[in-house]
Coordinates of C-alpha atoms in Angstrom, one line a residue:
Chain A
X158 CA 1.4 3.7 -23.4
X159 CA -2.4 3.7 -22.2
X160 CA -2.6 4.8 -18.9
X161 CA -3.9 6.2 -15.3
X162 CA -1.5 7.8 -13.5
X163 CA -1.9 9.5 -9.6
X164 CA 0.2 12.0 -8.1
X165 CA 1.8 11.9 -5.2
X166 CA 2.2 8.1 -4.9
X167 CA 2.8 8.5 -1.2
X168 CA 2.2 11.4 1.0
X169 CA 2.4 12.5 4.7
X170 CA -0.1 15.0 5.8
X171 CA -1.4 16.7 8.9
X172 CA -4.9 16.6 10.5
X173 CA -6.8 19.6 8.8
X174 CA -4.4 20.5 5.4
X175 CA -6.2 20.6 2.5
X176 CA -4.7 18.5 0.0
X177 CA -5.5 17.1 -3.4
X178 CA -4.8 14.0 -5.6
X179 CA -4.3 13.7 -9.0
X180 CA -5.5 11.3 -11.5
X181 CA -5.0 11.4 -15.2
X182 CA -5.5 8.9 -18.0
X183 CA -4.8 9.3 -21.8
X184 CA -7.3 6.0 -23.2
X185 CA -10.1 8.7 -23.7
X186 CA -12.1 7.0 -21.2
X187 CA -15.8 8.9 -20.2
X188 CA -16.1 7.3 -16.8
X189 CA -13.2 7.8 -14.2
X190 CA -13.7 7.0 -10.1
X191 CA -11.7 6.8 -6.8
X192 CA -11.7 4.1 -4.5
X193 CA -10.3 3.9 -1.4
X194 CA -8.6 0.5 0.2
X195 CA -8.3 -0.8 3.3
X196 CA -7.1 -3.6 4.9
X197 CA -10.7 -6.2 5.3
X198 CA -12.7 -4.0 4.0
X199 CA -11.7 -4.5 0.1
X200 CA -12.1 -1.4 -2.5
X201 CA -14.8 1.1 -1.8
X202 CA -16.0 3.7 -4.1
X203 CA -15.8 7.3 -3.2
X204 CA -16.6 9.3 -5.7
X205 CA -17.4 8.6 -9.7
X206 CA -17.8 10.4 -12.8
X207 CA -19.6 9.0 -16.1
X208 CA -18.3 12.1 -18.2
X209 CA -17.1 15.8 -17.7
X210 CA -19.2 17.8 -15.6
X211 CA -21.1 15.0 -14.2
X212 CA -20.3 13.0 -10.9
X213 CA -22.0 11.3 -7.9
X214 CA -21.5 10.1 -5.0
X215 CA -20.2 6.5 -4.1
X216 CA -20.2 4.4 -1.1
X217 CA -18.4 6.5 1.0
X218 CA -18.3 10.4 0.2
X219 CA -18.5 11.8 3.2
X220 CA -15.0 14.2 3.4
X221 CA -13.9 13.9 -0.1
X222 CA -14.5 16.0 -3.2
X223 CA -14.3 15.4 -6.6
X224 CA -14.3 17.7 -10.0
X225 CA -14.0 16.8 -13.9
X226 CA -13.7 19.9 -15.4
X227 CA -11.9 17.7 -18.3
X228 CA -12.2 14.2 -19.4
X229 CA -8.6 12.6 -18.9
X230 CA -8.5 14.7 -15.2
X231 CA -10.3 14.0 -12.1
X232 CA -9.1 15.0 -8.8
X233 CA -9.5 13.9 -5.5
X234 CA -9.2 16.7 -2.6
X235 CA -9.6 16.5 0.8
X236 CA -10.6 19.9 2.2
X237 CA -9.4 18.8 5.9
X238 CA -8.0 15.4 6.2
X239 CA -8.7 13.3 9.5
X240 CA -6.4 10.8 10.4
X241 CA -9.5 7.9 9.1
X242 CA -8.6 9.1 5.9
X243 CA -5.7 7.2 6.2
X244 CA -5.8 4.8 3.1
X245 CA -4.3 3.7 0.3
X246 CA -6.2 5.8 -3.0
X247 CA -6.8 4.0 -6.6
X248 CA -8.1 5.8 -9.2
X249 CA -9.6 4.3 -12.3
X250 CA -11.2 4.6 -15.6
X251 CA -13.2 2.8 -18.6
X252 CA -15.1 3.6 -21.5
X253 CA -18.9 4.3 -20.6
X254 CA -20.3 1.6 -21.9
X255 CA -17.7 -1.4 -20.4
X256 CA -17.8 0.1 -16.1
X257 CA -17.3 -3.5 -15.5
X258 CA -13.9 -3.5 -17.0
X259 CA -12.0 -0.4 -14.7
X260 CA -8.2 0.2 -15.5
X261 CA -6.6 1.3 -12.2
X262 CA -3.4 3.9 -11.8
X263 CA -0.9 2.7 -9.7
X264 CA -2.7 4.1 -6.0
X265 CA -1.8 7.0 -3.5
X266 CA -1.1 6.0 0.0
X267 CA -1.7 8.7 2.2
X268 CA -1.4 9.2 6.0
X269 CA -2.9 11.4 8.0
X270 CA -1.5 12.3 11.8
Chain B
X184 CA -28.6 -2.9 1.7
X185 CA -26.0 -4.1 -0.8
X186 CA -23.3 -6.6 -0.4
X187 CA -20.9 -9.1 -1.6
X188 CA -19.9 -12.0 0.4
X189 CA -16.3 -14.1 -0.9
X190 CA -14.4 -16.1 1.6
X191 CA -11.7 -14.0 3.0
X192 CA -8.5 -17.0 2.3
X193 CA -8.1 -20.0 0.0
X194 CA -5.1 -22.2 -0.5
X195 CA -4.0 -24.5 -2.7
X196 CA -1.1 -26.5 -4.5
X197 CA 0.5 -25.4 -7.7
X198 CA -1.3 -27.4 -10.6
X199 CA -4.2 -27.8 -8.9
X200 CA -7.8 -26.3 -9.5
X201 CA -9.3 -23.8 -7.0
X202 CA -12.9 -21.8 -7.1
X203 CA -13.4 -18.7 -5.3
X204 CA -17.3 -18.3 -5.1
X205 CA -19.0 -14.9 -4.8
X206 CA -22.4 -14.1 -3.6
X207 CA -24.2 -10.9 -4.1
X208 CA -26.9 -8.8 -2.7
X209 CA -27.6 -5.7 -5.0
X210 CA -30.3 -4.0 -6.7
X211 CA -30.1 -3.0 -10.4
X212 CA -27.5 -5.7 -11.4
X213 CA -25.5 -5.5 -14.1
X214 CA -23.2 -8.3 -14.3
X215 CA -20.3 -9.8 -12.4
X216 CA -16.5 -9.4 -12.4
X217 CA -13.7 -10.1 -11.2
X218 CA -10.3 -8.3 -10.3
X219 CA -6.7 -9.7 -9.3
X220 CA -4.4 -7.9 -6.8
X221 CA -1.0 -8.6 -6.2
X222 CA 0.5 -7.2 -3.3
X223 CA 1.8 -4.0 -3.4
X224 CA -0.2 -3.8 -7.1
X225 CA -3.1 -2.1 -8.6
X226 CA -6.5 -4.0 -9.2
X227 CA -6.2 -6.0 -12.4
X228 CA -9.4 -6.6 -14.6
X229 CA -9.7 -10.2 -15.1
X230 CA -13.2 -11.0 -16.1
X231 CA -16.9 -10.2 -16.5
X232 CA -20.2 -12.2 -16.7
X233 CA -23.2 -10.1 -17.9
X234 CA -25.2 -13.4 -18.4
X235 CA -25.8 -16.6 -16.8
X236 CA -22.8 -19.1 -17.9
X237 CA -19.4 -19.3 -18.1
X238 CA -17.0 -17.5 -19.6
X239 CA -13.4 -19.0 -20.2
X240 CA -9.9 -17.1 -20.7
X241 CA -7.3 -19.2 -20.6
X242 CA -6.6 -20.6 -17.3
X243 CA -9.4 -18.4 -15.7
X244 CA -13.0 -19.0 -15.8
X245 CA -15.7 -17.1 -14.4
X246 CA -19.6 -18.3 -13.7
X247 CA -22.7 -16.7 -13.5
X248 CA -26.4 -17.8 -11.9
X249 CA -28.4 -14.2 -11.9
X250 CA -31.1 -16.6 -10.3
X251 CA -29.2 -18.1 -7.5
X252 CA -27.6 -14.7 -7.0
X253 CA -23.9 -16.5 -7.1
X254 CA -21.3 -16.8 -9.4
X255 CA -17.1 -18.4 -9.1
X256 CA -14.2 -17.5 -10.8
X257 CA -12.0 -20.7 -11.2
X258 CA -8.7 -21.0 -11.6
X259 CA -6.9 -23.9 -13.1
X260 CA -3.4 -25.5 -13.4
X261 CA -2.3 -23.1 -10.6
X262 CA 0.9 -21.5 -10.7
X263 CA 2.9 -19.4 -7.9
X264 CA 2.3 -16.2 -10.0
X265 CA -1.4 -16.3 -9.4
X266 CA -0.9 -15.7 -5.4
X267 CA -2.4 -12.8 -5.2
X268 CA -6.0 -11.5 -3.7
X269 CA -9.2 -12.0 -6.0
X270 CA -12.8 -9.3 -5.9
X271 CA -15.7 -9.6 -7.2
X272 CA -17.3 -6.6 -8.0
X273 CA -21.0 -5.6 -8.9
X274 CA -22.1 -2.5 -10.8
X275 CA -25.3 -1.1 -9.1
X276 CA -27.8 1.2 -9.0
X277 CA -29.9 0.9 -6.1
X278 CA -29.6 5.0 -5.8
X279 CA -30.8 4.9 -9.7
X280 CA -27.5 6.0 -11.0
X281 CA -25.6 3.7 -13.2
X282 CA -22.0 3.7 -12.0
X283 CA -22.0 2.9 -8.6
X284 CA -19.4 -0.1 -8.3
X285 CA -19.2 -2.3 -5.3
X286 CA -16.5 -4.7 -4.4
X287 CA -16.5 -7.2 -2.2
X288 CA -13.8 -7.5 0.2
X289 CA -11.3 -9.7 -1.6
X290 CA -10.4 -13.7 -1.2
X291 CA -6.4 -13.8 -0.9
X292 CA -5.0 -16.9 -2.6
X293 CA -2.1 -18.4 -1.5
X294 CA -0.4 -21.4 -3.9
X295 CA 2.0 -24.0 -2.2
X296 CA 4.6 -25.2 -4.0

């Protein structure tokens, strides 16, 4: 079954404890990206990738790093969470040339005290 | 700066026809779509509009006007399944890359019986 998965699906973290968040997907897809939700402020981007070894900056960055070392992987860490990191995570994929048309895994929500 | 402006609520009655209208602010557009959420769901691609016009799938259709900076998506002969919150989202580049996708921040949808 084509899909994007995330581990952990929920997690409860401390203020300052590195943590990371996978995201795998087996369509073969070049472009992957993580989004982060919250409530009024819709999906923002943090962080995408169009292929391996190549990723930029989204709207919101700041506190987050990314790596995609291979193309179904790209994880999200958080070198020292805050608690306005609190969220709920989606990452997604698509072929390079169809961005418009992003397949989603099934999100992450993390909290951070 | 770049933005997308949806209204934030819509109801209607099942069977009836509703629009959800999206306006855009961007620079380096690339086309318009449009995602479904249910609650407690991942984003769902429903829809894209590269060019000006509509584009029909089934019950859901989705306009376009590059010149007016506007497009809809419209959904007709509602039923209780599609309660659920709508985004449009834009694929940028106003930082000159090409994957930047913004989203605006979602119209929830609520059909009476």
């Amino acid at each position: 079954e084509a899909q994007v998965t995330q581990n952990p699906r929920y997690l409860i973290t401390v203020t300052g404890k590195k943590l990371t968040v996978t995201c795998s997907q087996n369509m073969n897809h070049e472009y992957m990206s993580w989004y982060r939700q919250d409530p009024g402020l819709g999906l923002r981007q943090i962080y995408y990738s169009m292929n391996v070894e190549v990723t930029d900056k989204g709207d919101v960055p700041e506190g987050y790093k990314v790596s995609r070392k291979e193309k179904r992987n790209f994880p999200l860490i958080l070198e020292s969470p805050s608690p306005n990191q609190t969220s709920l995570y989606f990452c997604a994929s698509s072929p390079w040339d169809r961005v418009y048309e992003q397949y989603f895994g099934p999100g992450t929500r993390l909290t951070v005290t | 700066g770049q933005s997308l402006e949806q209204p934030s609520e819509v109801t209607a009655v099942e069977g009836a026809i509703v629009q959800i209208n999206c306006t855009y602010q961007t620079s380096g557009f690339y086309g318009l779509s449009w995602y479904q959420q249910h609650d407690g769901g991942a984003p769902t691609f429903l829809s894209y509009n590269a060019l000006d016009g509509l584009e029909e799938t089934g019950r859901f259709s989705s306009f376009l006007s590059r010149s007016d900076s506007y497009g809809y998506l419209l959904l007709q002969e509602l039923q209780m399944k599609d309660s659920a919150s709508y985004f449009c989202a834009v694929r940028a580049s106003e930082k000159g890359s090409q994957g930047n996708l913004i989203f605006g921040k979602g119209t929830k949808l609520s059909v009476k019986p």
